[in-house]
Amino acid sequence: MKKALALKYKSLIKAGRKSVLAVAAALCIFTAMNVAAIKSYAGVIYMPDVTKEMNTPEFWLSFSPYDADMVQADRGRIEQININNLMNEKTNMNDLQHYNESIDGVEFDENNLTKAREELKSYKDKGYYDQYGNKLSDILIESIAQNTQNRSASQLQAPMYAIVVKRTKLNAFPTDTIITDELGDVNFDYNVLSSVRVNEPLVIKSVSADGQWYYAESLNCYGWVNAYDVAICSSKAQWESAWVIPDDRVLVVTGSKVILAESNTNPESSNLLLTVGTVLEEAPAGSYGARVTNRSPIGNYVVYIPVRNGDGSYRKELALINGNAEVSEGYLPLTKRNILTVAFRMLGDAYGWGGMLSSNDCSGYVGDIYRCFGLKLPRNTTWQAASNSFSYDVSECTDEQKMELLNNMPIGSVLFFKGHEMMYLGTVNGKYYVVSSVSSIAYYAGPGVMRTRSVMINTLDIRRANGTTWLSNLYKLQVPYMM
């Protein structure tokens, strides 16, 4: 098979000296042209050439129903892929379970200070803004940079082990300051690197000067996390007991968002947000009484959730998850039907750069889908593309050669171009379809960029801001569940 396939939106209209009326008229015409290209079904809007039926797994599975429920990778293969990704330096993944290294905290502080100054200055030089509409200043930059310094740094600094107690962010800098390239666009923050989910483990390597932030490593990223969003474990053993869960007690969130019931008696679990890919431990039968969170557990899953005590330490409590919630006891079998089911549950969700807004960007979307199967992918697009999974380098291929390869790529394959990735669905009437979390695309007619910021289905012949198609920009095709 390999041998046969190895072929190798800021200004919409430049007004110039045009009157306001002329610009308004042109904008109305331009908008009408683009709205005409969009299809609407009962109020729901879809991209050109996308129908309502295409937004269901059944549509895509109908082309090859015989293998819709065939397991594409069993637990053994998935675990081997996880090990391969962990050992590949280019994926920037962290072997947390075996982490016990002390660091030179003084040198770590020096590097953090230099790096923060350099990166923040580069944003200032580009004319970026904070959330109040102010351009980044030297005073603000130095204030943020100085907060990277640990007041208790030593040359032999042992790590701390933490558990995430609420979905939160890993930031590039220890601050809530938003860094945006567009005035007023506070839904896009270059300070955000990644999201981390409830019950996710972190290794803490440093503390900010104000004590409000921890420098942390997650399985596939690193950055500053708000100290109040995590709990510090008393030992590595206690830490591991939270997230190294026996297979028969794993509960995985497979829906976009699950929100626990509001509770006055148990504020720690009240309205707690669990996003797709969150993994919790089910409590063993007989280990709890007639009430959990002051309710009967009837009709619910009983799980442990992590809690932060007043002093910042960790404990776990029982909580209930609705028995009809989109969760799975154990990791889902990795089938095409399950891939599409999880992926399509997020259709229409907001795009969230780095996982902000309790949402996903393109690589976070793909990564969270595969977490539901126990497959742990690198965090960023470039890192995912560098994994050891079965792939084709198509950077030198023509569009025709890329299409020929795509004709043989399975559902769930990941396609990459610089700055974006998407999940392949299939081809209909000569058009190639993908689903992804998209920040922007070029308008269908005329100049400019359309801010989409949604999870959506589209064809590969839509254009980027530079006028070229998605297809022509593809440089790698990858099947993350194949070696």
Short mmCIF file of N, CA and C in Angstrom, two decimals, residues 77-204:
data_model
loop_
_atom_site.label_atom_id
_atom_site.label_comp_id
_atom_site.label_asym_id
_atom_site.label_seq_id
_atom_site.Cartn_x
_atom_site.Cartn_y
_atom_site.Cartn_z
N ARG A 77 -1.42 -1.48 20.66
CA ARG A 77 -0.83 -0.59 19.67
C ARG A 77 -0.87 0.86 20.15
N ILE A 78 -1.97 1.27 20.77
CA ILE A 78 -2.08 2.64 21.26
C ILE A 78 -1.00 2.93 22.30
N GLU A 79 -0.77 1.98 23.20
CA GLU A 79 0.26 2.19 24.21
C GLU A 79 1.65 2.28 23.58
N GLN A 80 1.88 1.50 22.54
CA GLN A 80 3.17 1.58 21.86
C GLN A 80 3.35 2.92 21.16
N ILE A 81 2.30 3.43 20.54
CA ILE A 81 2.36 4.75 19.91
C ILE A 81 2.62 5.82 20.97
N ASN A 82 1.97 5.68 22.13
CA ASN A 82 2.21 6.65 23.22
C ASN A 82 3.68 6.64 23.64
N ILE A 83 4.26 5.45 23.74
CA ILE A 83 5.67 5.34 24.12
C ILE A 83 6.55 5.96 23.05
N ASN A 84 6.24 5.67 21.78
CA ASN A 84 7.02 6.24 20.68
C ASN A 84 6.98 7.76 20.70
N ASN A 85 5.80 8.33 20.91
CA ASN A 85 5.68 9.78 20.95
C ASN A 85 6.45 10.37 22.12
N LEU A 86 6.42 9.66 23.25
CA LEU A 86 7.12 10.12 24.45
C LEU A 86 8.63 10.12 24.25
N MET A 87 9.12 9.15 23.51
CA MET A 87 10.56 9.03 23.29
C MET A 87 11.09 9.91 22.17
N ASN A 88 10.21 10.45 21.35
CA ASN A 88 10.59 11.29 20.22
C ASN A 88 10.82 12.72 20.70
N GLU A 89 12.05 13.20 20.68
CA GLU A 89 12.37 14.54 21.18
C GLU A 89 11.61 15.63 20.43
N LYS A 90 11.29 15.40 19.17
CA LYS A 90 10.63 16.42 18.37
C LYS A 90 9.17 16.65 18.77
N THR A 91 8.60 15.73 19.53
CA THR A 91 7.21 15.89 19.95
C THR A 91 7.08 16.73 21.22
N ASN A 92 8.20 16.96 21.92
CA ASN A 92 8.21 17.77 23.15
C ASN A 92 7.21 17.27 24.20
N MET A 93 7.14 15.95 24.34
CA MET A 93 6.28 15.38 25.37
C MET A 93 7.11 15.06 26.61
N ASN A 94 6.43 14.99 27.75
CA ASN A 94 7.12 14.84 29.03
C ASN A 94 6.70 13.56 29.73
N ASP A 95 7.69 12.78 30.12
CA ASP A 95 7.44 11.53 30.83
C ASP A 95 7.23 11.86 32.31
N LEU A 96 6.03 12.29 32.66
CA LEU A 96 5.76 12.78 34.01
C LEU A 96 5.90 11.69 35.06
N GLN A 97 5.45 10.50 34.74
CA GLN A 97 5.43 9.44 35.77
C GLN A 97 6.83 9.10 36.26
N HIS A 98 7.82 9.28 35.42
CA HIS A 98 9.19 8.97 35.82
C HIS A 98 10.00 10.22 36.13
N TYR A 99 9.34 11.35 36.29
CA TYR A 99 10.04 12.61 36.56
C TYR A 99 10.32 12.72 38.05
N ASN A 100 11.58 12.91 38.40
CA ASN A 100 11.94 13.14 39.80
C ASN A 100 13.21 13.99 39.90
N GLU A 101 13.49 14.75 38.85
CA GLU A 101 14.73 15.52 38.79
C GLU A 101 14.64 16.83 39.56
N SER A 102 15.70 17.16 40.25
CA SER A 102 15.84 18.50 40.83
C SER A 102 16.47 19.40 39.77
N ILE A 103 16.23 20.69 39.86
CA ILE A 103 16.78 21.63 38.89
C ILE A 103 17.59 22.70 39.60
N ASP A 104 18.41 23.40 38.84
CA ASP A 104 19.11 24.57 39.35
C ASP A 104 18.13 25.73 39.25
N GLY A 105 17.47 26.06 40.34
CA GLY A 105 16.45 27.09 40.33
C GLY A 105 16.98 28.47 40.02
N VAL A 106 18.22 28.74 40.37
CA VAL A 106 18.81 30.05 40.09
C VAL A 106 19.00 30.22 38.59
N GLU A 107 19.54 29.19 37.94
CA GLU A 107 19.72 29.24 36.49
C GLU A 107 18.37 29.25 35.78
N PHE A 108 17.43 28.49 36.31
CA PHE A 108 16.09 28.46 35.73
C PHE A 108 15.47 29.85 35.75
N ASP A 109 15.62 30.58 36.86
CA ASP A 109 15.11 31.95 36.97
C ASP A 109 15.77 32.87 35.95
N GLU A 110 17.07 32.74 35.81
CA GLU A 110 17.81 33.60 34.87
C GLU A 110 17.31 33.39 33.44
N ASN A 111 17.12 32.12 33.07
CA ASN A 111 16.63 31.81 31.73
C ASN A 111 15.21 32.33 31.52
N ASN A 112 14.36 32.17 32.53
CA ASN A 112 12.98 32.65 32.43
C ASN A 112 12.92 34.17 32.28
N LEU A 113 13.79 34.87 32.99
CA LEU A 113 13.80 36.33 32.91
C LEU A 113 14.21 36.80 31.52
N THR A 114 15.27 36.20 31.01
CA THR A 114 15.75 36.57 29.67
C THR A 114 14.72 36.25 28.60
N LYS A 115 14.16 35.06 28.68
CA LYS A 115 13.18 34.63 27.68
C LYS A 115 11.94 35.52 27.71
N ALA A 116 11.43 35.83 28.92
CA ALA A 116 10.23 36.66 29.03
C ALA A 116 10.47 38.05 28.45
N ARG A 117 11.61 38.64 28.76
CA ARG A 117 11.92 39.97 28.22
C ARG A 117 11.97 39.95 26.70
N GLU A 118 12.63 38.94 26.15
CA GLU A 118 12.78 38.87 24.70
C GLU A 118 11.43 38.66 24.01
N GLU A 119 10.64 37.73 24.50
CA GLU A 119 9.36 37.43 23.86
C GLU A 119 8.38 38.59 23.98
N LEU A 120 8.31 39.21 25.16
CA LEU A 120 7.40 40.33 25.35
C LEU A 120 7.82 41.53 24.51
N LYS A 121 9.12 41.75 24.38
CA LYS A 121 9.60 42.86 23.55
C LYS A 121 9.23 42.63 22.09
N SER A 122 9.27 41.39 21.65
CA SER A 122 8.90 41.10 20.26
C SER A 122 7.43 41.42 20.02
N TYR A 123 6.57 41.15 21.01
CA TYR A 123 5.16 41.52 20.89
C TYR A 123 4.99 43.04 20.88
N LYS A 124 5.78 43.73 21.69
CA LYS A 124 5.73 45.20 21.71
C LYS A 124 6.15 45.76 20.36
N ASP A 125 7.22 45.22 19.80
CA ASP A 125 7.73 45.69 18.51
C ASP A 125 6.71 45.48 17.39
N LYS A 126 5.84 44.50 17.55
CA LYS A 126 4.79 44.24 16.56
C LYS A 126 3.56 45.12 16.78
N GLY A 127 3.56 45.91 17.85
CA GLY A 127 2.44 46.80 18.13
C GLY A 127 1.24 46.13 18.76
N TYR A 128 1.48 45.04 19.50
CA TYR A 128 0.38 44.30 20.10
C TYR A 128 -0.22 45.05 21.31
N TYR A 129 -1.43 44.65 21.70
CA TYR A 129 -2.19 45.33 22.75
C TYR A 129 -2.45 44.43 23.95
N ASP A 130 -2.81 45.09 25.09
CA ASP A 130 -3.32 44.33 26.21
C ASP A 130 -4.85 44.36 26.17
N GLN A 131 -5.50 43.79 27.17
CA GLN A 131 -6.95 43.69 27.15
C GLN A 131 -7.66 45.03 27.33
N TYR A 132 -6.91 46.06 27.72
CA TYR A 132 -7.51 47.39 27.91
C TYR A 132 -7.31 48.29 26.69
N GLY A 133 -6.73 47.74 25.64
CA GLY A 133 -6.50 48.52 24.44
C GLY A 133 -5.21 49.31 24.45
N ASN A 134 -4.36 49.08 25.45
CA ASN A 134 -3.08 49.77 25.51
C ASN A 134 -2.00 48.96 24.79
N LYS A 135 -1.13 49.64 24.07
CA LYS A 135 0.01 48.93 23.50
C LYS A 135 0.96 48.53 24.62
N LEU A 136 1.60 47.40 24.44
CA LEU A 136 2.49 46.91 25.49
C LEU A 136 3.60 47.91 25.76
N SER A 137 3.84 48.20 27.03
CA SER A 137 4.85 49.18 27.43
C SER A 137 6.05 48.50 28.06
N ASP A 138 7.16 49.23 28.12
CA ASP A 138 8.37 48.70 28.76
C ASP A 138 8.12 48.44 30.24
N ILE A 139 7.32 49.29 30.87
CA ILE A 139 7.03 49.11 32.30
C ILE A 139 6.26 47.82 32.53
N LEU A 140 5.25 47.58 31.68
CA LEU A 140 4.47 46.35 31.81
C LEU A 140 5.34 45.13 31.54
N ILE A 141 6.15 45.20 30.52
CA ILE A 141 7.02 44.08 30.15
C ILE A 141 7.94 43.71 31.31
N GLU A 142 8.59 44.71 31.90
CA GLU A 142 9.53 44.41 32.99
C GLU A 142 8.80 43.87 34.22
N SER A 143 7.59 44.39 34.47
CA SER A 143 6.81 43.90 35.61
C SER A 143 6.47 42.43 35.45
N ILE A 144 6.06 42.05 34.24
CA ILE A 144 5.73 40.65 33.99
C ILE A 144 6.98 39.78 34.07
N ALA A 145 8.06 40.26 33.45
CA ALA A 145 9.31 39.49 33.44
C ALA A 145 9.82 39.25 34.86
N GLN A 146 9.76 40.25 35.70
CA GLN A 146 10.25 40.10 37.07
C GLN A 146 9.41 39.11 37.87
N ASN A 147 8.15 38.95 37.47
CA ASN A 147 7.29 38.01 38.21
C ASN A 147 7.65 36.55 37.93
N THR A 148 8.52 36.31 36.95
CA THR A 148 8.98 34.94 36.70
C THR A 148 9.98 34.48 37.75
N GLN A 149 10.45 35.37 38.61
CA GLN A 149 11.52 35.05 39.54
C GLN A 149 11.00 34.46 40.85
N ASN A 150 11.52 33.30 41.17
CA ASN A 150 11.16 32.59 42.39
C ASN A 150 11.96 33.15 43.56
N ARG A 151 11.29 33.72 44.54
CA ARG A 151 11.98 34.34 45.68
C ARG A 151 12.70 33.32 46.55
N SER A 152 12.35 32.04 46.38
CA SER A 152 13.00 31.00 47.18
C SER A 152 13.87 30.09 46.32
N ALA A 153 14.30 30.57 45.18
CA ALA A 153 15.08 29.74 44.26
C ALA A 153 16.38 29.27 44.91
N SER A 154 16.74 28.02 44.60
CA SER A 154 18.01 27.46 45.08
C SER A 154 18.67 26.69 43.96
N GLN A 155 19.90 26.36 44.11
CA GLN A 155 20.62 25.64 43.06
C GLN A 155 20.26 24.17 43.02
N LEU A 156 19.58 23.68 44.04
CA LEU A 156 19.10 22.30 44.04
C LEU A 156 17.64 22.33 44.45
N GLN A 157 16.77 22.45 43.45
CA GLN A 157 15.35 22.71 43.68
C GLN A 157 14.53 21.49 43.27
N ALA A 158 13.88 20.85 44.24
CA ALA A 158 13.10 19.64 43.96
C ALA A 158 11.74 20.01 43.38
N PRO A 159 11.21 19.15 42.53
CA PRO A 159 9.89 19.44 41.95
C PRO A 159 8.77 19.21 42.95
N MET A 160 7.64 19.83 42.68
CA MET A 160 6.41 19.53 43.40
C MET A 160 5.46 18.86 42.42
N TYR A 161 4.53 18.10 42.95
CA TYR A 161 3.59 17.36 42.11
C TYR A 161 2.17 17.87 42.35
N ALA A 162 1.48 18.23 41.27
CA ALA A 162 0.17 18.88 41.39
C ALA A 162 -0.88 18.21 40.52
N ILE A 163 -2.13 18.40 40.89
CA ILE A 163 -3.29 17.93 40.13
C ILE A 163 -4.18 19.13 39.82
N VAL A 164 -4.64 19.21 38.58
CA VAL A 164 -5.52 20.29 38.16
C VAL A 164 -6.91 20.07 38.75
N VAL A 165 -7.47 21.11 39.40
CA VAL A 165 -8.77 20.98 40.05
C VAL A 165 -9.89 21.66 39.26
N LYS A 166 -9.55 22.49 38.27
CA LYS A 166 -10.53 23.08 37.37
C LYS A 166 -9.85 23.32 36.03
N ARG A 167 -10.61 23.17 34.96
CA ARG A 167 -10.02 23.39 33.64
C ARG A 167 -9.42 24.78 33.58
N THR A 168 -8.16 24.86 33.17
CA THR A 168 -7.47 26.14 33.20
C THR A 168 -6.42 26.19 32.10
N LYS A 169 -5.55 27.20 32.14
CA LYS A 169 -4.61 27.43 31.06
C LYS A 169 -3.17 27.36 31.55
N LEU A 170 -2.29 26.98 30.64
CA LEU A 170 -0.86 27.19 30.82
C LEU A 170 -0.50 28.42 30.03
N ASN A 171 0.06 29.43 30.68
CA ASN A 171 0.41 30.69 30.04
C ASN A 171 1.90 30.77 29.75
N ALA A 172 2.23 31.59 28.78
CA ALA A 172 3.65 31.84 28.48
C ALA A 172 4.30 32.65 29.59
N PHE A 173 3.50 33.49 30.27
CA PHE A 173 4.02 34.38 31.31
C PHE A 173 3.10 34.31 32.54
N PRO A 174 3.67 34.56 33.74
CA PRO A 174 2.86 34.49 34.97
C PRO A 174 2.02 35.75 35.17
N THR A 175 0.99 35.91 34.36
CA THR A 175 0.13 37.08 34.40
C THR A 175 -1.20 36.78 33.71
N ASP A 176 -2.23 37.53 34.09
CA ASP A 176 -3.52 37.44 33.41
C ASP A 176 -3.62 38.46 32.28
N THR A 177 -2.55 39.21 32.03
CA THR A 177 -2.55 40.18 30.94
C THR A 177 -2.77 39.48 29.61
N ILE A 178 -3.71 39.98 28.83
CA ILE A 178 -3.97 39.44 27.50
C ILE A 178 -3.08 40.15 26.49
N ILE A 179 -2.51 39.38 25.59
CA ILE A 179 -1.67 39.93 24.53
C ILE A 179 -2.34 39.61 23.21
N THR A 180 -2.81 40.64 22.51
CA THR A 180 -3.56 40.43 21.27
C THR A 180 -3.02 41.31 20.16
N ASP A 181 -3.11 40.83 18.93
CA ASP A 181 -2.62 41.60 17.79
C ASP A 181 -3.70 42.48 17.17
N GLU A 182 -4.93 42.40 17.69
CA GLU A 182 -6.01 43.21 17.14
C GLU A 182 -6.71 43.95 18.27
N LEU A 183 -6.79 45.26 18.17
CA LEU A 183 -7.37 46.09 19.21
C LEU A 183 -8.77 45.59 19.58
N GLY A 184 -8.97 45.28 20.84
CA GLY A 184 -10.27 44.86 21.32
C GLY A 184 -10.57 43.38 21.19
N ASP A 185 -9.70 42.62 20.51
CA ASP A 185 -9.96 41.19 20.32
C ASP A 185 -9.42 40.40 21.51
N VAL A 186 -10.18 40.39 22.60
CA VAL A 186 -9.72 39.71 23.81
C VAL A 186 -10.08 38.22 23.81
N ASN A 187 -10.61 37.74 22.69
CA ASN A 187 -10.85 36.30 22.55
C ASN A 187 -9.66 35.58 21.92
N PHE A 188 -8.57 36.30 21.72
CA PHE A 188 -7.36 35.71 21.16
C PHE A 188 -6.17 36.24 21.97
N ASP A 189 -5.48 35.38 22.65
CA ASP A 189 -4.46 35.78 23.62
C ASP A 189 -3.17 35.00 23.39
N TYR A 190 -2.13 35.69 22.93
CA TYR A 190 -0.85 35.02 22.70
C TYR A 190 -0.18 34.58 23.99
N ASN A 191 -0.69 35.00 25.12
CA ASN A 191 -0.15 34.56 26.40
C ASN A 191 -0.53 33.12 26.70
N VAL A 192 -1.57 32.61 26.04
CA VAL A 192 -2.06 31.26 26.32
C VAL A 192 -1.33 30.23 25.47
N LEU A 193 -0.83 29.21 26.10
CA LEU A 193 -0.12 28.14 25.39
C LEU A 193 -0.96 26.88 25.25
N SER A 194 -1.66 26.51 26.30
CA SER A 194 -2.41 25.26 26.26
C SER A 194 -3.43 25.24 27.39
N SER A 195 -4.39 24.35 27.26
CA SER A 195 -5.32 24.11 28.35
C SER A 195 -4.90 22.85 29.09
N VAL A 196 -5.32 22.76 30.34
CA VAL A 196 -5.17 21.53 31.11
C VAL A 196 -6.52 21.23 31.75
N ARG A 197 -6.85 19.95 31.84
CA ARG A 197 -8.18 19.52 32.26
C ARG A 197 -8.21 19.10 33.72
N VAL A 198 -9.40 18.99 34.24
CA VAL A 198 -9.59 18.50 35.60
C VAL A 198 -8.93 17.13 35.74
N ASN A 199 -8.21 16.96 36.82
CA ASN A 199 -7.52 15.72 37.19
C ASN A 199 -6.27 15.45 36.35
N GLU A 200 -5.81 16.43 35.59
CA GLU A 200 -4.58 16.24 34.83
C GLU A 200 -3.37 16.48 35.75
N PRO A 201 -2.33 15.66 35.64
CA PRO A 201 -1.15 15.83 36.48
C PRO A 201 -0.20 16.89 35.94
N LEU A 202 0.47 17.59 36.84
CA LEU A 202 1.49 18.58 36.50
C LEU A 202 2.70 18.38 37.39
N VAL A 203 3.88 18.65 36.83
CA VAL A 203 5.10 18.75 37.63
C VAL A 203 5.41 20.24 37.79
N ILE A 204 5.52 20.70 39.03
CA ILE A 204 5.77 22.12 39.32
C ILE A 204 7.27 22.33 39.51
#
